Tab-separated table of C-alpha atoms and ligand atoms in Angstrom:
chain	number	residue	atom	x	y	z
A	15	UNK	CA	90.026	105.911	94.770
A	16	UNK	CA	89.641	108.491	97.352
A	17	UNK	CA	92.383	110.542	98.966
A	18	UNK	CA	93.385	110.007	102.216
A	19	UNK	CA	96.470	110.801	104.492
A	20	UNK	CA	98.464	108.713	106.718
A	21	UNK	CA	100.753	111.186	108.117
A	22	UNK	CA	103.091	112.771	105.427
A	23	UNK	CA	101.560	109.722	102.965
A	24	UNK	CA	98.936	110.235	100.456
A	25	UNK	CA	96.889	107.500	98.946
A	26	UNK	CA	95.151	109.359	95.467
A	27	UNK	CA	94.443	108.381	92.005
A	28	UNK	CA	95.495	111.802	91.214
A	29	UNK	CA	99.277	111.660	91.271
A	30	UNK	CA	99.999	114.195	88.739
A	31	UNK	CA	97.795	116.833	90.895
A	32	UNK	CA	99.255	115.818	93.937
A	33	UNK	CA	102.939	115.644	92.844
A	34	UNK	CA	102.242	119.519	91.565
A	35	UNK	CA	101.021	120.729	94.330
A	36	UNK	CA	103.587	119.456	96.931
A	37	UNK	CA	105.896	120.779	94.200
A	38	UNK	CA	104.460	124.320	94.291
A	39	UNK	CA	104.124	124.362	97.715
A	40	UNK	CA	107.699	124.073	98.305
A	41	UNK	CA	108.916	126.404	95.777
A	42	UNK	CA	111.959	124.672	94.640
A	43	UNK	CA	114.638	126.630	92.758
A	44	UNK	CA	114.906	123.472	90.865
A	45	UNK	CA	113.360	119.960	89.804
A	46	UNK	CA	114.544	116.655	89.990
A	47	UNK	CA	113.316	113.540	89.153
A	48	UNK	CA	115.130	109.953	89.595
A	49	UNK	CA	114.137	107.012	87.271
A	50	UNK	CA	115.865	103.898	86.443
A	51	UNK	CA	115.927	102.417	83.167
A	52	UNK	CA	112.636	100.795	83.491
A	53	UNK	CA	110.402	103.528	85.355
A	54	UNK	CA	112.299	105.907	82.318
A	55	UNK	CA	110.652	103.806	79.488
A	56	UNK	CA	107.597	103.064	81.228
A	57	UNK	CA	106.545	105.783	83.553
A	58	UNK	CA	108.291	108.775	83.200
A	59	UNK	CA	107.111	109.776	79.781
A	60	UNK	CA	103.563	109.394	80.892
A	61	UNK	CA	103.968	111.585	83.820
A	62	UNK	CA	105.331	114.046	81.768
A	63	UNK	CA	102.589	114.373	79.807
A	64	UNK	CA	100.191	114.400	82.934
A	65	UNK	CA	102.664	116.348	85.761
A	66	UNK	CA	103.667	119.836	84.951
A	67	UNK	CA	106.448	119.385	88.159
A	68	UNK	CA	107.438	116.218	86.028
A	69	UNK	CA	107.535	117.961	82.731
A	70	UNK	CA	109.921	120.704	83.862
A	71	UNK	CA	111.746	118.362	86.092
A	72	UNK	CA	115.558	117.206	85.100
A	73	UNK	CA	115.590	113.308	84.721
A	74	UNK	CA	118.156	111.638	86.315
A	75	UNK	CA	118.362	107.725	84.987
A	76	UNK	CA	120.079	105.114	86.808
A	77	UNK	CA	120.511	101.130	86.205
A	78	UNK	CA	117.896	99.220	87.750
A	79	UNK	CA	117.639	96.285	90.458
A	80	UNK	CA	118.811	96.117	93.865
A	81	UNK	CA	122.834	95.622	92.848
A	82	UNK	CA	122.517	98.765	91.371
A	83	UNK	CA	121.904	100.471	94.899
A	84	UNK	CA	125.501	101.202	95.120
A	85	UNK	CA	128.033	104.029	95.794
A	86	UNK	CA	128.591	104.329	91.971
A	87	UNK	CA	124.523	105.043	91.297
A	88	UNK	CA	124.720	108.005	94.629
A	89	UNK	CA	127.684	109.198	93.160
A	90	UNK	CA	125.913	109.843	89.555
A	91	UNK	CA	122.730	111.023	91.115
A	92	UNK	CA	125.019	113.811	93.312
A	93	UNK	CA	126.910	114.348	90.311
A	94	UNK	CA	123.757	114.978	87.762
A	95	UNK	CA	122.613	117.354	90.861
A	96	UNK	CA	125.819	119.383	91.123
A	97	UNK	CA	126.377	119.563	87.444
A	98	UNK	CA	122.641	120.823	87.247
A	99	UNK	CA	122.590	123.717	89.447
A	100	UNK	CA	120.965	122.156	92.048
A	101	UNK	CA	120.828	124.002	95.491
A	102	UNK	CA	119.308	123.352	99.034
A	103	UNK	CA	116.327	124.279	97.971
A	104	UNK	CA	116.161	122.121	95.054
A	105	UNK	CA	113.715	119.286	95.446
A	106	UNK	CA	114.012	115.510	93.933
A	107	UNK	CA	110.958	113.328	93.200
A	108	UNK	CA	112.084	109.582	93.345
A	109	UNK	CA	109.607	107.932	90.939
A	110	UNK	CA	110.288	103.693	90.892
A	111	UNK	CA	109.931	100.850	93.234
A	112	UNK	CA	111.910	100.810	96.378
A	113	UNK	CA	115.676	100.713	94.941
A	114	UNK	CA	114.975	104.408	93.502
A	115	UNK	CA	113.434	105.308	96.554
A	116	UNK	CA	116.097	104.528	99.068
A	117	UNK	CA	119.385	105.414	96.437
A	118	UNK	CA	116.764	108.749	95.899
A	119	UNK	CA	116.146	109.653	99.173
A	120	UNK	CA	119.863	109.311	100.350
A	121	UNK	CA	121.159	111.173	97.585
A	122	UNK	CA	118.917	113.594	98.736
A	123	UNK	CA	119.062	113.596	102.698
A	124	UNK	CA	122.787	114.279	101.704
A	125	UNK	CA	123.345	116.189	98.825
A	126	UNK	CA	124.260	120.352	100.565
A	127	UNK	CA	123.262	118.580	103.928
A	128	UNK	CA	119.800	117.381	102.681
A	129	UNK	CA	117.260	118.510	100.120
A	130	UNK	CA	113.524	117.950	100.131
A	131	UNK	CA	112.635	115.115	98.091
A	132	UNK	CA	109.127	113.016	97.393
A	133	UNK	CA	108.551	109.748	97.111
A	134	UNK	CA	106.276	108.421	94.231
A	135	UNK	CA	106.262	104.390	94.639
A	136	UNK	CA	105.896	102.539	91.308
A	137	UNK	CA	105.669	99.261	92.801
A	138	UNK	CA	103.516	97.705	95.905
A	139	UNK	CA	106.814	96.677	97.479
A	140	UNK	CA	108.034	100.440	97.750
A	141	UNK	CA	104.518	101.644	98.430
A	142	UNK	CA	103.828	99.736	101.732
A	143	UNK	CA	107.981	98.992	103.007
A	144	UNK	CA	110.666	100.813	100.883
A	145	UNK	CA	109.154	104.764	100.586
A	146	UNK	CA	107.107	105.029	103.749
A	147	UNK	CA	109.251	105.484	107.166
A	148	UNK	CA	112.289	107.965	106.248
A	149	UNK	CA	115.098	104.934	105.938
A	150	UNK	CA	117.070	105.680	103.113
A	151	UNK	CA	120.323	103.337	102.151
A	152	UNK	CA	122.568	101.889	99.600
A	153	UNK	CA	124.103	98.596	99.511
A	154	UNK	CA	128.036	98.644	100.832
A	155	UNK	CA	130.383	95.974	101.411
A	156	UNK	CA	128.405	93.492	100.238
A	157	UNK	CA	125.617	93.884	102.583
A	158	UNK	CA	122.308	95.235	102.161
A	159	UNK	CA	121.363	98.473	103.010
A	160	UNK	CA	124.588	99.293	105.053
A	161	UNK	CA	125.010	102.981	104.676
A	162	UNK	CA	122.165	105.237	105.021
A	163	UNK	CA	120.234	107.643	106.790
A	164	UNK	CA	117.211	108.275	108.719
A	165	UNK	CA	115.352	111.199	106.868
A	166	UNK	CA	111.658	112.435	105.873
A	167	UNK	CA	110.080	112.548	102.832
A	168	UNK	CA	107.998	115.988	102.167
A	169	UNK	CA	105.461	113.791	101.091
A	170	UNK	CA	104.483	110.411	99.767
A	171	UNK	CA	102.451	109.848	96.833
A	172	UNK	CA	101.034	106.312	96.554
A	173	UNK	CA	98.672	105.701	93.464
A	174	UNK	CA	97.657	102.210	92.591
A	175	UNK	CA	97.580	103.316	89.068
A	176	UNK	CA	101.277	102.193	88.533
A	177	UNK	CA	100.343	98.863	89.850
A	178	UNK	CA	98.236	97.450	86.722
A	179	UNK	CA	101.723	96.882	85.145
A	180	UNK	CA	103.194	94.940	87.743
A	181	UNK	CA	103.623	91.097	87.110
A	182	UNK	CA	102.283	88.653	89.712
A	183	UNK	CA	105.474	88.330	91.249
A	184	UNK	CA	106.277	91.499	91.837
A	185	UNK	CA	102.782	91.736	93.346
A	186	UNK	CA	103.275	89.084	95.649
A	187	UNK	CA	107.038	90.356	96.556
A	188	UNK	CA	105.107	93.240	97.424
A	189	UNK	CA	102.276	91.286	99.900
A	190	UNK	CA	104.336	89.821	102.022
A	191	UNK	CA	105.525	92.992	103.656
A	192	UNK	CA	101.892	93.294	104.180
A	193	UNK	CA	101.476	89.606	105.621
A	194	UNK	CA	104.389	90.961	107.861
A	195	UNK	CA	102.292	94.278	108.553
A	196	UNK	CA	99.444	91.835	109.788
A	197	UNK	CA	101.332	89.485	111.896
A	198	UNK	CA	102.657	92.317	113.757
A	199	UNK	CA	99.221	94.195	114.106
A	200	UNK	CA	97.014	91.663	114.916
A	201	UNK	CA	95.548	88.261	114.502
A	202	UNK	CA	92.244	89.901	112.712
A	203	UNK	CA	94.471	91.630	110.187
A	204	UNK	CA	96.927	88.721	109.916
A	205	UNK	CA	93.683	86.442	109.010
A	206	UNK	CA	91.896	89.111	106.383
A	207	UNK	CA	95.290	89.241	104.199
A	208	UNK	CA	95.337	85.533	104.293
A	209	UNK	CA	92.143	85.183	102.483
A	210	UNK	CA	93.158	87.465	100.090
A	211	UNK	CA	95.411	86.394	97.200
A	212	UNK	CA	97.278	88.807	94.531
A	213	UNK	CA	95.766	86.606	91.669
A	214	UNK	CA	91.828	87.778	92.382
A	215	UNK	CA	93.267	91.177	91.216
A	216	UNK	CA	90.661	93.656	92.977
A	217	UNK	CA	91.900	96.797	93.186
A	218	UNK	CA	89.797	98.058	95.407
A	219	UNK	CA	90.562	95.081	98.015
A	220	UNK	CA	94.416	95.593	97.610
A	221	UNK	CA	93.764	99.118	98.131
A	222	UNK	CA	91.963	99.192	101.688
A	223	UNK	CA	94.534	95.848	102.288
A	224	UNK	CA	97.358	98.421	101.434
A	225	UNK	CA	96.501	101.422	103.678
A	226	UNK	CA	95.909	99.608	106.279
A	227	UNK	CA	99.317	98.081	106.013
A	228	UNK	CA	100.651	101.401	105.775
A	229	UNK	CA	99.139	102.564	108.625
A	230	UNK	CA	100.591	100.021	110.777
A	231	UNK	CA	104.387	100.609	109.791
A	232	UNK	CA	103.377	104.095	109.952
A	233	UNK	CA	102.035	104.019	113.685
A	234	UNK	CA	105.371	102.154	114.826
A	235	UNK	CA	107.435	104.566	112.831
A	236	UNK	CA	105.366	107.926	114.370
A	237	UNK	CA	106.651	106.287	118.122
A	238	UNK	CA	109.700	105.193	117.180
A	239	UNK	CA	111.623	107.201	114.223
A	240	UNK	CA	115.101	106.096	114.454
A	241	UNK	CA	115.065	102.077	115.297
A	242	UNK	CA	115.545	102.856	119.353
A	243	UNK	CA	113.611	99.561	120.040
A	244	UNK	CA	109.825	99.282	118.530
A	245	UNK	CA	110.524	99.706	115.006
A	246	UNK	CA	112.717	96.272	115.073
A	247	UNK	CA	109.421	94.721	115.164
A	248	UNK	CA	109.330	95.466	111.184
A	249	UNK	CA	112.758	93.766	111.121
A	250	UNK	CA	110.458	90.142	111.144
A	251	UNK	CA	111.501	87.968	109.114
A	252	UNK	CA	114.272	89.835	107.402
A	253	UNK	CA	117.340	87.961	109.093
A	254	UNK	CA	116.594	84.875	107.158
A	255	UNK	CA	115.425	86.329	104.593
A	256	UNK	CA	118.348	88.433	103.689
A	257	UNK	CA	120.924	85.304	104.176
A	258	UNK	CA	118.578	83.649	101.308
A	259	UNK	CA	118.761	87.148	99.513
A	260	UNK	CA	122.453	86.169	99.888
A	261	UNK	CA	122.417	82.633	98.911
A	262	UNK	CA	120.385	83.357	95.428
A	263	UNK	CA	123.235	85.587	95.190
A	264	UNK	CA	126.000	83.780	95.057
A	265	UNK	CA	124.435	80.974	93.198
A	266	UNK	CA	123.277	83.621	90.282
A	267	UNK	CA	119.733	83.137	90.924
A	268	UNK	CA	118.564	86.417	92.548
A	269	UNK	CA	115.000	86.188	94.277
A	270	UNK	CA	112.386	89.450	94.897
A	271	UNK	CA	112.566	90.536	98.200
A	272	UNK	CA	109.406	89.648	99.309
A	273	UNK	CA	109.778	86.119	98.518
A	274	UNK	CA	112.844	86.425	100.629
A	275	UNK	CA	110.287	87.598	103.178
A	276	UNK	CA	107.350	85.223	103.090
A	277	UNK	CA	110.239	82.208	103.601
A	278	UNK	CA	111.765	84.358	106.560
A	279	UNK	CA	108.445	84.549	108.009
A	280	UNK	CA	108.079	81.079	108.139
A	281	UNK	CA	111.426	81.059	109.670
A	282	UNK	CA	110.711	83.331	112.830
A	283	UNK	CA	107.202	81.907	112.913
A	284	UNK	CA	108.875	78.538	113.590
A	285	UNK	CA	111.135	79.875	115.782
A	286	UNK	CA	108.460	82.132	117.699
A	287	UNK	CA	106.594	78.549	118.540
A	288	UNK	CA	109.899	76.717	119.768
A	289	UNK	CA	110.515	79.642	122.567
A	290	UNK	CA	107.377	81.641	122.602
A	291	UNK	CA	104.272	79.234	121.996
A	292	UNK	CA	103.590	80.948	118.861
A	293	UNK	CA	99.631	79.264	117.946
A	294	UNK	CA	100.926	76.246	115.853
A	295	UNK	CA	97.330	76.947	114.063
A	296	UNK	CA	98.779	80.170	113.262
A	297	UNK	CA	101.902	79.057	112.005
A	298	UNK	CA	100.384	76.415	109.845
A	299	UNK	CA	98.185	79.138	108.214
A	300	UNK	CA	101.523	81.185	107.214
A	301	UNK	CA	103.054	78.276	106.063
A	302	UNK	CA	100.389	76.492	103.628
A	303	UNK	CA	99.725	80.298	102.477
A	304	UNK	CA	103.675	81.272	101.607
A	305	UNK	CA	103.935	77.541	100.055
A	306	UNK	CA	100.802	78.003	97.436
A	307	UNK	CA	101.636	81.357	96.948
A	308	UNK	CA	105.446	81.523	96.953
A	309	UNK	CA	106.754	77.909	96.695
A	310	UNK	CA	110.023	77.406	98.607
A	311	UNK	CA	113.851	78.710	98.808
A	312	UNK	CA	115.439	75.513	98.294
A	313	UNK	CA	118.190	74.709	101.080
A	314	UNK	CA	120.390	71.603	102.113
A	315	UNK	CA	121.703	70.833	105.936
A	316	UNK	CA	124.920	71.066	104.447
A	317	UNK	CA	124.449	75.109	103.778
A	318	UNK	CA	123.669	75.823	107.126
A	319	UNK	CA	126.950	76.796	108.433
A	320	UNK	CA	127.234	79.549	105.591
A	321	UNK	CA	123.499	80.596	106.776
A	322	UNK	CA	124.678	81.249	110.049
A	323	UNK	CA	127.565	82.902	108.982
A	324	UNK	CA	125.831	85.136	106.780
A	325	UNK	CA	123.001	85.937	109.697
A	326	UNK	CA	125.620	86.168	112.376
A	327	UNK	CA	126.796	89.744	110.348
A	328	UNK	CA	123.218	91.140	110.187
A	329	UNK	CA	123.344	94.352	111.572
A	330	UNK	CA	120.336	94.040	113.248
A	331	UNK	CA	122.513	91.489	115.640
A	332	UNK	CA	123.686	94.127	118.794
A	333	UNK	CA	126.111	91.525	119.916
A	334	UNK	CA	128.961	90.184	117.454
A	335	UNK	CA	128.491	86.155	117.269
A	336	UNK	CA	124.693	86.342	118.951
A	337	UNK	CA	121.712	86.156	116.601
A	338	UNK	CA	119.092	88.535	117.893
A	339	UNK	CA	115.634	87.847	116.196
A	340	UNK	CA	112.429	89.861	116.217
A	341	UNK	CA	109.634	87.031	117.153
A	342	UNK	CA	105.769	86.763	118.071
A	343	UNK	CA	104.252	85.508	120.984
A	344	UNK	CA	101.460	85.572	119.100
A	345	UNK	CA	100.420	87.754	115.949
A	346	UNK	CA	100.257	91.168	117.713
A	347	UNK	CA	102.529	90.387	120.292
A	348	UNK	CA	105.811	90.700	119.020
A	349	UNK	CA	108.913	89.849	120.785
A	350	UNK	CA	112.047	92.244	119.772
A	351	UNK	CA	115.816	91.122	120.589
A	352	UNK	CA	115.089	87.668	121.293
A	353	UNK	CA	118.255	85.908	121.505
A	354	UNK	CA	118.269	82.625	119.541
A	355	UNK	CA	121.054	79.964	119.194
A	356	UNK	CA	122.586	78.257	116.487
A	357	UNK	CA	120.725	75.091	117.297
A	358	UNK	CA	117.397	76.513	117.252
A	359	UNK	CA	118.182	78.531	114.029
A	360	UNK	CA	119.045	75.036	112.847
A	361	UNK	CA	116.187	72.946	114.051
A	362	UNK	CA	114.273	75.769	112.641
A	363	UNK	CA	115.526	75.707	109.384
A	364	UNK	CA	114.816	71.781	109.275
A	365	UNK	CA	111.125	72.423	110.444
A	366	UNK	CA	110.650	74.965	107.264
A	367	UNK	CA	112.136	72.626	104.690
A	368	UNK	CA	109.344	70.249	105.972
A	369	UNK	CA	106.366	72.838	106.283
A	370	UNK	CA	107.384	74.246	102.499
A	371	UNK	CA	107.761	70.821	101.449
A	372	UNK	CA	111.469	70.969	100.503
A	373	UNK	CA	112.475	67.800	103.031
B	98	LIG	N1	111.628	98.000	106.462
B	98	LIG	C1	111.721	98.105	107.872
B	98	LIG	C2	111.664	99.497	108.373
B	98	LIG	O1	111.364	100.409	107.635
B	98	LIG	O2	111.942	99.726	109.538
């Protein structure tokens, strides 16, 4: 793999070098690095052996999985920091897929008023969404990602090297921020993810796939930092697909977020054709690619009401009681703040029960 930059993210098959150089360049008065359990057993060790930054570093371990991104897990990681000595000009290297990245980087952004910290993505979900962009966040209140804050990593480190032990699922959780990434950019890009699939397994492919992703969060993030009004284009699909983040919840039976993703895209698709036009060509080739690939959320009319409940607190709403979607006009013509009604949200939700072959 070659290395190449997209803005402050590096794309290298030589993490270890790269970690120990952004290290050194910084001269930190001390080194951090956050693992959960499972990047701890399977991912730390090895970068010790390969990272001299790593080997020196003081490992922090917290649980894994997205309930884990809680107040108790900052409070640990500030603790471990505080107990160790740490100072401003400490610096923390988050290694793990996007939970350790965001709990990571706002432990960091707030520990003394903000150390430096790098991101080192374990999984493809983290490398193109959760560790590119400078949102950091933990789960409060029961909702995702409530408290947080906008802040820069030094650098991020993606290597597809930690990728060969992902399963397929946590492959495909990881694509459909990329199918996302494409609908936004363009119809071209849209199309060339669709005729790839995670199962071929060519690295190379999901390499150029995956910085190209990158570069398209990256260009929206470059003009619009802080969420003013562009970057809510990323937001597509994510109203649904948190409520059904929600709903697998409650009933026990937690999905990956990208699956959550691929069903919400259907979702706004659906919608984007009932008030926008949205090419029903287009939105048949979403919805026969999520349905092979990523089967269905199962849902029944009569859970609708908690659905809209659930969507009607997204904070992405600017209005309380108003549900305010990011759509397409078409794929690269994105429609942010779209006001949408309960009916349509309804009529919308019938249509992808049909399309995902659930009715
Ligand atoms: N994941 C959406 C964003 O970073 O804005």
């Amino acid at each position: 793999m070659d290395t190449s930059k997209t803005s402050n993210t590096v794309f290298t098959n030589h993490v270890a070098e790269e970690i120990d150089a952004t290290v050194s360049s910084l001269s930190p008065s001390g080194v951090f690095v956050l693992v959960d359990r499972n990047t701890e057993d399977t991912v730390l060790p090895r970068m010790q052996m390969l990272s001299k930054a790593i080997a020196s570093a003081t490992p922090i371990s917290i649980a894994p999985g997205d309930d884990n991104k809680t107040v108790d897990a900052l409070t640990h990681v500030w603790k471990q920091l505080s107990d160790n000595h740490a100072t401003r000009s400490s610096v923390l290297i988050n290694l793990g897929g996007g939970m350790v990245t965001d709990l990571g980087s706002f432990a960091a952004s707030t520990f003394k008023r903000g150390i430096p910290f790098i991101n080192v993505p374990t999984t493809l979900l983290a490398a193109v969404d959760a560790s590119v962009g400078g949102k950091t966040g933990i789960n409060f209140n029961g909702l995702k990602n409530e408290v947080g804050t906008f802040s820069d990593a030094r650098k991020v480190i993606i290597s597809t090297m930690f990728f060969n032990t992902l399963s397929m699922t946590q492959l495909r959780s990881g694509y459909a921020e990329m199918l996302k990434h494409g609908l936004i950019d363009s119809g071209q890009t849209f199309n060339t993810l669709l005729a790839y699939h995670v199962e071929q397994q060519d690295t190379d492919r999901l390499l150029t796939l995956l910085k190209d992703s990158v570069a398209v969060k990256q260009a929206i993030v470059d003009q619009d930092p802080r969420e003013a009004g562009l970057r809510r284009a990323l937001n597509l699909g994510h109203t649904v697909a948190h409520a059904f983040e929600s709903v697998a919840i409650e009933r026990k039976s937690p999905i990956p977020h990208g699956y959550a993703v691929a069903y919400g895209l259907v979702v706004a698709a659906v919608l984007s054709h009932m008030k926008f036009d949205f090419p029903s060509t287009e939105l048949h080739k979403l919805s026969d690619y999520v349905r092979s690939n990523y089967g269905a959320f199962a849902i029944t009319c009569d859970e609708y009401p908690h659905l809209l409940d659930i969507m009607s607190h997204d904070k992405k709403n600017l209005y309380p009681d108003t549900f305010n979607f990011t759509l397409l006009r078409a794929p690269g013509d994105v429609a942010t703040d779209t006001l949408v009604t309960p009916a349509e949200i309804t009529a919308a939700l019938d249509i992808y029960r049909d399309l995902l072959g659930l009715a």
